[in-house]
XYZ file of C-alpha atoms in Angstrom:
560
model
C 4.693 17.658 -2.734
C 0.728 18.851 -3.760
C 0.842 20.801 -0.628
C 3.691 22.908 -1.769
C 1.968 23.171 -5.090
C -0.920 24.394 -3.549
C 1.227 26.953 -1.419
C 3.374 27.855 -4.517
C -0.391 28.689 -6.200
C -1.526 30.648 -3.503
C 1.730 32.750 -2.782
C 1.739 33.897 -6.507
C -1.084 34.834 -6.315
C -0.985 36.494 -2.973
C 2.444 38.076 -3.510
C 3.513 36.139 -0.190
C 6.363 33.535 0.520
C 5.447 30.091 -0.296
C 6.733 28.823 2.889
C 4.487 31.315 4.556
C 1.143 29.910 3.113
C 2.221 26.265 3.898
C 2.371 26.692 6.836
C -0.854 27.811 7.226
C -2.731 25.229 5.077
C -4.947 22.810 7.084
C -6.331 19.241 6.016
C -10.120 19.105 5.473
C -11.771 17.396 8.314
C -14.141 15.757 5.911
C -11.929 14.152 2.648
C -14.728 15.193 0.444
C -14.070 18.588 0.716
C -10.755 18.501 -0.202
C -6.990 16.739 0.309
C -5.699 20.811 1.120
C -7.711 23.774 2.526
C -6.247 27.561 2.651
C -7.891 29.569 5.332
C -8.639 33.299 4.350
C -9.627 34.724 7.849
C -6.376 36.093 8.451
C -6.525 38.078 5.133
C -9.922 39.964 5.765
C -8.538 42.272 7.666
C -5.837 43.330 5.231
C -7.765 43.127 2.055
C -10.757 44.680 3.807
C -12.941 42.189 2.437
C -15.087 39.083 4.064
C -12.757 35.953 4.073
C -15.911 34.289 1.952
C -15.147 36.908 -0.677
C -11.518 36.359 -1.254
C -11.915 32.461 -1.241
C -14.007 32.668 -3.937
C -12.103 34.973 -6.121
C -8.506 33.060 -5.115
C -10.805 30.004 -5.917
C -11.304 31.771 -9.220
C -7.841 32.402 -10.331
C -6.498 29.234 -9.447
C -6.095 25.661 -11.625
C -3.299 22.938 -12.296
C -3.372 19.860 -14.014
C -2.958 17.732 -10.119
C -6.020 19.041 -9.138
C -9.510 18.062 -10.238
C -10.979 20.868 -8.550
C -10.026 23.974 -6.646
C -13.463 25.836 -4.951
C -14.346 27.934 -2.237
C -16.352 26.915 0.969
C -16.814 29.075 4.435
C -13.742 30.757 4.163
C -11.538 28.140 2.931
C -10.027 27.418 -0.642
C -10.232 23.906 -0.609
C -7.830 21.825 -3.218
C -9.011 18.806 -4.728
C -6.705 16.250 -6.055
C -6.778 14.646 -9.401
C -7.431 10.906 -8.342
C -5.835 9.212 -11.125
C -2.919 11.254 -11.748
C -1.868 11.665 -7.487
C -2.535 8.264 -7.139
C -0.297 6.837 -9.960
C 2.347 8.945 -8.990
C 2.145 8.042 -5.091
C 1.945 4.586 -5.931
C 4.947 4.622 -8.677
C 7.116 6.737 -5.327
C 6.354 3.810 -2.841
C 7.006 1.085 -5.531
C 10.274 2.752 -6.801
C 11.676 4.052 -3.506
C 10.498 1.577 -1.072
C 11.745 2.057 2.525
C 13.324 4.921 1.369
C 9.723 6.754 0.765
C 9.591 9.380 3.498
C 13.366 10.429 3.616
C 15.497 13.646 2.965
C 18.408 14.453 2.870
C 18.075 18.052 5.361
C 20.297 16.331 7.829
C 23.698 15.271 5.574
C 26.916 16.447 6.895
C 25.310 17.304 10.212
C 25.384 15.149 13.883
C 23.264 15.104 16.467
C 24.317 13.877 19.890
C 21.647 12.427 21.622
C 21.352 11.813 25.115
C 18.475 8.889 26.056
C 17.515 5.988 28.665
C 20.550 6.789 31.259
C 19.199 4.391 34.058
C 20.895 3.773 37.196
C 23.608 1.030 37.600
C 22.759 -1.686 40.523
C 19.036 -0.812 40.070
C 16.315 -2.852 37.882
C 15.725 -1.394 34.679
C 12.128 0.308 35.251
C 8.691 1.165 33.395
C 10.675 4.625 34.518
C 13.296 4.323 32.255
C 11.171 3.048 28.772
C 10.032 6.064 27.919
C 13.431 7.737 27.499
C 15.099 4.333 25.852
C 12.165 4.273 23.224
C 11.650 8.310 22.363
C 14.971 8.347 22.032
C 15.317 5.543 19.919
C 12.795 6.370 17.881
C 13.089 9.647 17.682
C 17.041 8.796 16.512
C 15.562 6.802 13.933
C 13.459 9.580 12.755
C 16.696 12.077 12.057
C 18.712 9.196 10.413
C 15.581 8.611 7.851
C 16.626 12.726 6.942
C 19.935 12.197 6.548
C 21.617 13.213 9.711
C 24.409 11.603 11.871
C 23.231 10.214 15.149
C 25.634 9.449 18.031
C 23.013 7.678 20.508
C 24.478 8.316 24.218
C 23.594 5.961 27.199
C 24.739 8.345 30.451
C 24.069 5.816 32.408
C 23.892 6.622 36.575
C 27.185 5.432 37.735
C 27.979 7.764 40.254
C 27.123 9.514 43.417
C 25.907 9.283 46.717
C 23.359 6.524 46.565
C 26.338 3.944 45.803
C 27.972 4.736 49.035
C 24.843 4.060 50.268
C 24.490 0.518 48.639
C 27.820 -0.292 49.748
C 27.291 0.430 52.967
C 23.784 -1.845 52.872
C 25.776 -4.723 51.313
C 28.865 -4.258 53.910
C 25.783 -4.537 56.660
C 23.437 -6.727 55.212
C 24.439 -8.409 51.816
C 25.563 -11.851 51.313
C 28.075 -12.591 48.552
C 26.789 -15.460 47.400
C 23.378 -14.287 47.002
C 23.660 -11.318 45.288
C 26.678 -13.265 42.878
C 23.399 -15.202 41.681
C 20.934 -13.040 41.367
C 22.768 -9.805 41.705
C 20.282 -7.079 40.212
C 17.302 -7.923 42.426
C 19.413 -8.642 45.659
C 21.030 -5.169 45.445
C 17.450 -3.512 44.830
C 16.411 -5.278 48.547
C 19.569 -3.754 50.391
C 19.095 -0.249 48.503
C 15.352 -0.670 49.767
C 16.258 -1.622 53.314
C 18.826 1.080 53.666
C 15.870 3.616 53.015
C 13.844 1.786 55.189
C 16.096 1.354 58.327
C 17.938 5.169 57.716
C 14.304 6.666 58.564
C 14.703 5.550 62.056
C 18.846 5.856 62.801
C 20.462 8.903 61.263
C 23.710 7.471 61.296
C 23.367 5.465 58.612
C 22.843 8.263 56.604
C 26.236 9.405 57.580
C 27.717 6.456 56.804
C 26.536 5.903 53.318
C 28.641 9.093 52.658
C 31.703 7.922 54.156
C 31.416 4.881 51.798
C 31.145 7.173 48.538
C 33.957 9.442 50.015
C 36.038 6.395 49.864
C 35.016 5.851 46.247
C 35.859 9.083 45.563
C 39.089 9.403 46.971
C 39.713 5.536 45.004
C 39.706 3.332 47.797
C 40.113 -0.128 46.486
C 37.511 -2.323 48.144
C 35.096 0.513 47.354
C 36.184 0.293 43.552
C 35.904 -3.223 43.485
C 32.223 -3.304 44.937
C 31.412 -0.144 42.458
C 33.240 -1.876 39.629
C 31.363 -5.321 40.160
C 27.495 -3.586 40.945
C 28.219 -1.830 37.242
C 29.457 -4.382 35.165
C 26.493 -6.506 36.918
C 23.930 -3.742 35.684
C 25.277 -3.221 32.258
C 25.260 -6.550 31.363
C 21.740 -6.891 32.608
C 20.687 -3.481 30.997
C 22.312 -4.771 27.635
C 19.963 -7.861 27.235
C 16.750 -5.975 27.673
C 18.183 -3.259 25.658
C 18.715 -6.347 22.935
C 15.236 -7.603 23.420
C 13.992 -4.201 22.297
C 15.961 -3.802 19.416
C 17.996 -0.769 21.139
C 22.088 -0.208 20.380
C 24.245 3.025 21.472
C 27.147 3.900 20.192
C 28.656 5.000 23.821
C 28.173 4.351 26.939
C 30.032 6.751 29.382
C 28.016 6.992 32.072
C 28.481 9.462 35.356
C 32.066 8.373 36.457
C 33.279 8.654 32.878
C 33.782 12.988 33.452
C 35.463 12.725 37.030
C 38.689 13.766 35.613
C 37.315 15.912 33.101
C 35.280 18.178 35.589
C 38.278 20.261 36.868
C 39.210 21.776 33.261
C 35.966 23.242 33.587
C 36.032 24.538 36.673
C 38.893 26.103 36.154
C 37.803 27.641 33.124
C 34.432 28.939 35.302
C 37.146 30.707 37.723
C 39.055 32.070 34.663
C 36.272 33.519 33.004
C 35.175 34.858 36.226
C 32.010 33.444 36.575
C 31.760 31.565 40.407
C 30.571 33.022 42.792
C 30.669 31.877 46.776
C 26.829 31.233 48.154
C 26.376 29.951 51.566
C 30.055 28.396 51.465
C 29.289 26.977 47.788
C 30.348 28.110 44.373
C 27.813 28.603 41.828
C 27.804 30.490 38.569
C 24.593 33.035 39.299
C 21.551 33.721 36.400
C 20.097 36.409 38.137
C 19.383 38.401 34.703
C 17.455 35.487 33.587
C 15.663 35.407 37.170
C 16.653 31.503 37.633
C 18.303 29.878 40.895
C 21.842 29.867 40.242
C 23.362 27.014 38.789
C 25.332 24.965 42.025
C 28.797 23.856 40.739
C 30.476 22.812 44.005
C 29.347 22.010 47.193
C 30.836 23.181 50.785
C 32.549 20.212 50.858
C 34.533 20.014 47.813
C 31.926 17.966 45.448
C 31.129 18.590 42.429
C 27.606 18.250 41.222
C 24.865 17.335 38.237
C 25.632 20.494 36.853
C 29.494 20.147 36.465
C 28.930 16.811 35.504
C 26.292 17.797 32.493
C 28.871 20.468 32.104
C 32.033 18.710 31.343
C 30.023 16.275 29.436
C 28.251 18.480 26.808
C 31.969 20.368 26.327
C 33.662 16.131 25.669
C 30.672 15.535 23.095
C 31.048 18.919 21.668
C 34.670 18.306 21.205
C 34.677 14.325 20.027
C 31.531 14.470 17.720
C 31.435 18.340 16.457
C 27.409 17.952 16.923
C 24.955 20.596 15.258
C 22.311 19.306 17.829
C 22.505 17.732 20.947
C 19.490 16.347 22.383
C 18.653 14.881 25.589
C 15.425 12.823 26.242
C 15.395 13.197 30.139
C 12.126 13.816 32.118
C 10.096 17.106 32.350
C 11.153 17.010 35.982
C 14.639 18.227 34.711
C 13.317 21.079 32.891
C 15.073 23.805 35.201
C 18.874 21.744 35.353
C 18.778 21.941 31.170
C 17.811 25.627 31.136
C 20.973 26.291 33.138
C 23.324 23.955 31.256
C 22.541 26.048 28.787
C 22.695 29.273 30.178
C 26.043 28.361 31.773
C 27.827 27.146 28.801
C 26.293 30.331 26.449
C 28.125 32.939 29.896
C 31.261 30.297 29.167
C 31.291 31.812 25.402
C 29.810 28.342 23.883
C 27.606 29.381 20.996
C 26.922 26.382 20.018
C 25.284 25.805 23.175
C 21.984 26.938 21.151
C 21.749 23.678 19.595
C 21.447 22.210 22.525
C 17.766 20.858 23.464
C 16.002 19.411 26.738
C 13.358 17.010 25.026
C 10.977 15.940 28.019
C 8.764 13.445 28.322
C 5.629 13.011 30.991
C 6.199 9.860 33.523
C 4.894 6.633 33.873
C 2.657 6.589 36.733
C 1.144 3.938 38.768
C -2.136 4.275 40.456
C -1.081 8.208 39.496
C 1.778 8.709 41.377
C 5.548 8.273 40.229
C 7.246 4.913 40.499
C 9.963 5.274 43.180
C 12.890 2.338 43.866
C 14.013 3.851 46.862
C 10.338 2.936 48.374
C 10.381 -0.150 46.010
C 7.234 1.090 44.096
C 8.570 -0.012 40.508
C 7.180 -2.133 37.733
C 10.072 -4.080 36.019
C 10.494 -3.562 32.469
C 12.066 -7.138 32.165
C 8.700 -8.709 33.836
C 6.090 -6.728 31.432
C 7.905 -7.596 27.655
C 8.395 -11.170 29.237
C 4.652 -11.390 29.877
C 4.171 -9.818 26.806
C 6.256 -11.956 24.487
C 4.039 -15.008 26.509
C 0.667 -13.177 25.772
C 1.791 -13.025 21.797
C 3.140 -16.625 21.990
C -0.360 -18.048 23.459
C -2.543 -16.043 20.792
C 0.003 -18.014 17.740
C -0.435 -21.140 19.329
C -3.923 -20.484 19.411
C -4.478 -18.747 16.175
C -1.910 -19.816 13.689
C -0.154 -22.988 15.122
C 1.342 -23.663 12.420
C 3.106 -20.410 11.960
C 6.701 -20.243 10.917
C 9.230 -18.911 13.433
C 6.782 -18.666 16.232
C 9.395 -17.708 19.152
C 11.010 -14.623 16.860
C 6.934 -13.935 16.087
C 6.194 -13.597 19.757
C 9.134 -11.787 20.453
C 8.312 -8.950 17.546
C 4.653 -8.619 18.665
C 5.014 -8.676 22.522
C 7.962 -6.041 22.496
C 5.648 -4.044 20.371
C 2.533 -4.065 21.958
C 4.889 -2.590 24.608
C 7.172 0.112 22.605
C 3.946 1.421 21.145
C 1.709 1.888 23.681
C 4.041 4.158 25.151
C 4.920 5.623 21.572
C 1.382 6.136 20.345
C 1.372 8.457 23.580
C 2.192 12.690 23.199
C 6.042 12.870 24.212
C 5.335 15.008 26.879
C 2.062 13.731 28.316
C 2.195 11.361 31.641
C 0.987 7.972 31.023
C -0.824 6.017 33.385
C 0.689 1.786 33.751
C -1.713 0.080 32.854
C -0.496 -3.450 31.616
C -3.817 -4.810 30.371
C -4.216 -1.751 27.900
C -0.644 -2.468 27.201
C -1.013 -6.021 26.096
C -4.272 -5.381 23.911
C -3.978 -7.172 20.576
C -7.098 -4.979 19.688
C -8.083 -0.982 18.876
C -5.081 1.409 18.512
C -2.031 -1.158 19.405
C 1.121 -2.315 17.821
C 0.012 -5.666 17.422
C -2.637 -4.094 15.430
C -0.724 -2.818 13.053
C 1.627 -5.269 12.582
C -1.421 -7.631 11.644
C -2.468 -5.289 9.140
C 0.999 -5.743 8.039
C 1.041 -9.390 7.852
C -2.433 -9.361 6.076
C -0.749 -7.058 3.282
C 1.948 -9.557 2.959
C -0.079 -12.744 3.097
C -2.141 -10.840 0.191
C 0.628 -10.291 -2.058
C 1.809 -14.102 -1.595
C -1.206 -15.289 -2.591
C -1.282 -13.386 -5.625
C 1.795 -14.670 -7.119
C 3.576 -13.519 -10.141
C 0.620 -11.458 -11.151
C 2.462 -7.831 -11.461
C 1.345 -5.091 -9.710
C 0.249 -2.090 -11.799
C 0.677 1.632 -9.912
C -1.654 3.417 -12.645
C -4.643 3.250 -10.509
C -7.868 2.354 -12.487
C -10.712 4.939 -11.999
C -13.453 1.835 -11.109
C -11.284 1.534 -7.694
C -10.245 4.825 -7.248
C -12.778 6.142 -4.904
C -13.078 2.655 -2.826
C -8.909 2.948 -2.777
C -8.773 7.141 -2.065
C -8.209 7.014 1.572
C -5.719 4.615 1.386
C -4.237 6.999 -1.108
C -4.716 9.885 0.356
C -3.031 8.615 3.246
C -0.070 7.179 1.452
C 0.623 10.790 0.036
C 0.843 11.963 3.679
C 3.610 9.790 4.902
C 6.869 12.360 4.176
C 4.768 15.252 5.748
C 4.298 12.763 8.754
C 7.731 11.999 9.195
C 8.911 15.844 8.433
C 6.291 16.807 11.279
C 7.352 13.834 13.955
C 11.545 15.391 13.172
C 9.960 18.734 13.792
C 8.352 18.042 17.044
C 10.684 15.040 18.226
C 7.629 13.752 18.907
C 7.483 9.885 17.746
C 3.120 9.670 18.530
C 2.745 11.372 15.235
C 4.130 8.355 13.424
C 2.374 6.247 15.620
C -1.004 7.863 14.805
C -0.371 7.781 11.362
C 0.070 4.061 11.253
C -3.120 3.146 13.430
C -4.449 5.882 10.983
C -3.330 3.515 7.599
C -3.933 0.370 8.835
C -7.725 1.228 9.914
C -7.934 2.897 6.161
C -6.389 -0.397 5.045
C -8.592 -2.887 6.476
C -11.889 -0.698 5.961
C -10.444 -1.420 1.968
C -10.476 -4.734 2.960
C -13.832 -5.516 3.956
C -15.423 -3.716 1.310
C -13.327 -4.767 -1.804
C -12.387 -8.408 -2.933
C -9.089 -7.461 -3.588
C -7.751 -10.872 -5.246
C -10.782 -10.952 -7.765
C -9.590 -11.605 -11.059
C -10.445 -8.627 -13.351
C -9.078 -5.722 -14.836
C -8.243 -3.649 -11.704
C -6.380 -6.506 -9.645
C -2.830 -5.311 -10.981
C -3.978 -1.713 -9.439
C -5.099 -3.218 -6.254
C -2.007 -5.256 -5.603
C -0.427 -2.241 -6.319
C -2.384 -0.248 -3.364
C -1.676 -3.548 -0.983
C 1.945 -3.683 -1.688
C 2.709 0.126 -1.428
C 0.926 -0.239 2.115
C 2.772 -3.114 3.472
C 6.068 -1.095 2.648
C 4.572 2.263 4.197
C 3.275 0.076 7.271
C 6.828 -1.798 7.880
C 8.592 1.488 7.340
C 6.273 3.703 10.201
C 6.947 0.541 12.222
C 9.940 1.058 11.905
C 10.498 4.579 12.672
C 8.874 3.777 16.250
C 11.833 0.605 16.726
C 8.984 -1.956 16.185
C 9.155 -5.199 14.011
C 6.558 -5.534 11.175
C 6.328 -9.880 10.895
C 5.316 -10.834 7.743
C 3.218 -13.643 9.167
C 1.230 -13.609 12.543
C-alpha cells in the first residue's frame, strides 16, 4: 500500500505510469535509510543530469502525511515512513482481517489446473517425489489466498512399460503372500532385481514388453496384477499424502487417457500435422529449431506426448482453466515446450496459459536418486524419524505438553516440508537429513516456536486488550517487527508471481528472527502504559506467523 503511494508520488511527478516506477523501487538494505528507495540512474541519461541531482530535486518536491521523511542519498530517493501512523494502521489490518491479511481477490472467477507430485504406482513414495507434492501444494495454496480456483491434479504413473516389466519380475520371482503383506517394498525388490538380472540376459528385456502388450491389449491376469500393484500404491501414497496435510481433487493418473488418445490423433492427421520419421509419426517444430514432438512409435504406441496431449485437451474441457500449471522436474523442460507448441499448431490458444514450473532435484551424495538401481531415500522413513525427533525434544522439554502426539506430528512434518520449501524452486538440493531435522537456525520448527511463544504470550496476558495505536516509547524497539508486518501482501503477491513458495519461507524465518530479537530486548508483559501496544505487536505476529505457515502447508502449534 505505501509502496504504491510512493510510486503514485513519483509518477506524478515524473509524468510516468505508476506501475512503471513500482516496479523499479528497491528496499533499503539498511532500515535506517528508509522503508522505500527510488533509484534515479536510469533517468540521468534522459534528463541529462547526474542521478544525485534529480534525487535531490524529486526529494524536494515530494511530501505526504505517511511519511516522516522523504530525502535524497547516492542516487536514491529514499521514503521514510511515519512510525506511528504505518504502524497503527498495519496493526489495526492484521487485527481486523486476521488470516485474511495478505489476500486479493486478482484470481475470482478464474481456475487454475495444476499438475503436482505424480509418483509412480508399485514404487515407494521418494525424497524424489516431495518436492513436486509440496511446491505444488504450496504454491496452490498461494493462488487460493488471491482468490483463484485450484483443481490440484495427482497424474500419478500408472502406465507403461516398466509395469510389464514388474509383472514379469513377480510372474518369475514374487511370492503372493509376501508381497500381500508388505506389498510396496516387496514390489520395489523384484523391480530392482529385474534391472539387475536384465543387464546380463537380454531376453528379459523382451519379455517385460510382452507383459505390458498384454496389458495393453486387456488381458485379464495382466489387469488384475496392474489393478492390485495400483490400488496397493494409492492407498499407500494416500496416508503419507495425509500425514503431510496434502488432498487433490483428482486423481487420473496415466491409464486414465488410453481411450481418450485416439480423438487426438485423429485430429493431428486432420489438421495435417504428422509426419512419418524413421517409421514413426511425429508432429515436426522445425521453425522453432526443437526435436520433433514423437506421437507414435513404429509399433503402434502411443507416447508421453499423446498422453500429456489428450490430457491437457480433458482438463481444458472439464475445468475451463485460465492457467494450467505443472510442477514436474527441470529435466522435463524440453517435453513441456512441445506440449505447448503442439497444442498452439492444433489451433489451442489457450495453450498460452499453460506453464512448465520446474524444480531442481533432490540429490544424494550429488547425484540423482534412482529406484531402478535402488538408490532412494523413503519419504515415509524421514517424516517418521522426524515426527520421533520432535516427540523426544517434548518429552524432554515440555512433558507436560498438551496433545503431544498431534505436536510431534506438526513439527516433524515441518521441519521436513520446509527445509525443502525454504529452498529456490528451481535450485537442486542436496539430502541431507541432519540439516533436515534441525530444531535450530532457519527451520520450520523454528518458526513454529516463535509461534508458540507469541501464543503462550498472549495467554498469559489475559483479558488485558490489545491496543493497535502503537505508542511512540516502543516504536523504534517494535519498527522491524513493523516494518516487516507491512511487507507480508507484497510477499505473498511476489511468491504468486514467481510460483516460487522460498519467498514465503524467507519471510517467515525473516519475522520470527525480528520477533524474538523484540523479545530479548523488551519485557513485553511489564505492566505500564505501552503493554496494550505490545500485545498488540505479539498478537498481529502470531496471526502473520500461522498464516506464512500456512501458505508453505505447515502447522503453526500453539504450544511446543
Amino acid at each position: 500500500m505505501y509502496k504504491q503511494i510512493a510510486a503514485e508520488l513519483l509518477a506524478k511527478s515524473l509524468n510516468k505510469s505508476a506501475e512503471e516506477i513500482e516496479e523499479q523501487m528497491e528496499r533499503p538494505k539498511q532500515l535506517q535509510h528508509g522503508d522505500y528507495a527510488f533509484p534515479c540512474f536510469a533517468l540521468a541519461k534522459e534528463k541529462r543530469q547526474a542521478p544525485q541531482i534529480i534525487a535531490a530535486e524529486l526529494a524536494n518536491d515530494l511530501s505526504h502525511d505517511v511519511f516522516s521523511g522523504i530525502t535524497a542519498r547516492g542516487g536514491y530517493v529514499n521514503f521514510k515512513l511515519d512510525k506511528q501512523i504505518a504502524g497503527s494502521r498495519v496493526l489495526r489490518s492484521i487485527h481486523q482481517q486476521r488470516e485474511r491479511y495478505g489476500s486479493a481477490a486478482v484470481g475470482q472467477g478464474q481456475v487454475v489446473a495444476i499438475d503436482l507430485s505424480s509418483p509412480n504406482i508399485a514404487k515407494p513414495f521418494s525424497m524424489g517425489h516431495l518436492r513436486s507434492t509440496v511446491i505444488g501444494n504450496s504454491i496452490s495454496l498461494l493462488l487460493e489466498k488471491q482468490g483463484y480456483e485450484v483443481v490440484r491434479i495427482n497424474h500419478v504413473g500408472d502406465w507403461g512399460t516398466q509395469f510389464g516389466k514388474l509383472m514379469c519380475a513377480y510372474e518369475k520371482w514374487g511370492e503372493e503372500a509376501k508381497v500381500r503383506s508388505n506389498t510396496i517394498p516387496e514390489l520395489l525388490k523384484l523391480y530392482i532385481r529385474f534391472h539387475e538380472e536384465a543387464a546380463n540376459d537380454e531376453q528379459l528385456e523382451q519379455e517385460g514388453r510382452e507383459w505390458f502388450r498384454k496389458l495393453e491389449q486387456g488381458d485379464a491376469y495382466a489387469n488384475k496384477l496392474w489393478r492390485w500393484f495400483r490400488d496397493a500404491s494409492m492407498e499407500e501414497f494416500e496416508r503419507v499424502y495425509q500425514l503431510m496435510g496434502v488432498r487433490f481433487d483428482s486423481d487420473a493418473g496415466e491409464a486414465f487417457y488410453n481411450d481418450k488418445m485416439e480423438r487426438v490423433i485423429e485430429e493431428l492427421e486432420q489438421k495435417k500435422l504428422l509426419s512419418w520419421s524413421e517409421g514413426a509419426q511425429v508432429v515436426r517444430l522445425d521453425e522453432q529449431e526443437l526435436p520433433p514432438s514423437l506421437i507414435k512409435k513404429k509399433d503402434g504406441a502411443t507416447l508421453y506426448a499423446t498422453r500429456d496431449l489428450a490430457a491437457a485437451i480433458y482438463r481444458k474441457e472439464t475445468y475451463g482453466f485460465s492457467e494450467s500449471l505443472y510442477v514436474v522436474g527441470h529435466e522435463q523442460s524440453l517435453h513441456f515446450r512441445q506440449l505447448k507448441l503442439v497444442l498452439k499448431k492444433m489451433g489451442y490458444e489457450w495453450a498460452d496459459g499453460i506453464s512448465h514450473l520446474s524444480f531442481g532435484m533432490v540429490l544424494q551424495d550429488g547425484k540423482k536418486m534412482s529406484t531402478r538401481k535402488g538408490k532412494l531415500v523413503l519419504l515415509d522413513k524421514v517424516l517418521k524419524q522426524a515426527i520421533q525427533l520432535a516427540a523426544a525434544n517434548i518429552a524432554k522439554k515440555n512433558p507436560e505438553l498438551a496433545d503431544k502426539e498431534e505436536v510431534a506430528r506438526q513439527v516433524g512434518v515441518g521441519a521436513v516440508l520446509f527445509h525443502d520449501l525454504k529452498h529456490e524452486r528451481i535450485r537442486d538440493i542436496e539430502f541431507s537429513l541432519e540439516d533436515m531435522l534441525r530444531v535450530e537456525g532457519e527451520t520450520g520448527p523454528y518458526v513454529q516456536y516463535t509461534h508458540a511463544r507469541a501464543c503462550t504470550l498472549l495467554t498469559k496476558a489475559g483479558d488485558i486488550r490489545c491496543d493497535s495505536e502503537v505508542a511512540a516509547a516502543i516504536a523504534a524497539d517494535a519498527w522491524p517487527i513493523l516494518s516487516l508486518l507491512m511487507q507480508f501482501p507484497e510477499a505473498v503477491a511476489d511468491a504468486i508471481a514467481n510460483h516460487d513458495p522460498s519467498r514465503i519461507a524467507k519471510y517467515v524465518i525473516d519475522l520470527a528472527q525480528a520477533f524474538n530479537s523484540y523479545y530479548g530486548k523488551v519485557r513485553i508483559l511489564d505492566e505500564d502504559d505501552d503493554l496494550g501496544a505490545r500485545l498488540a505487536i505479539v498478537k498481529a505476529v502470531a496471526i502473520v506467523l500461522a498464516e506464512g505457515l500456512r501458505l508453505l502447508g505447515i502447522a503453526a502449534p500453539k504450544q511446543m
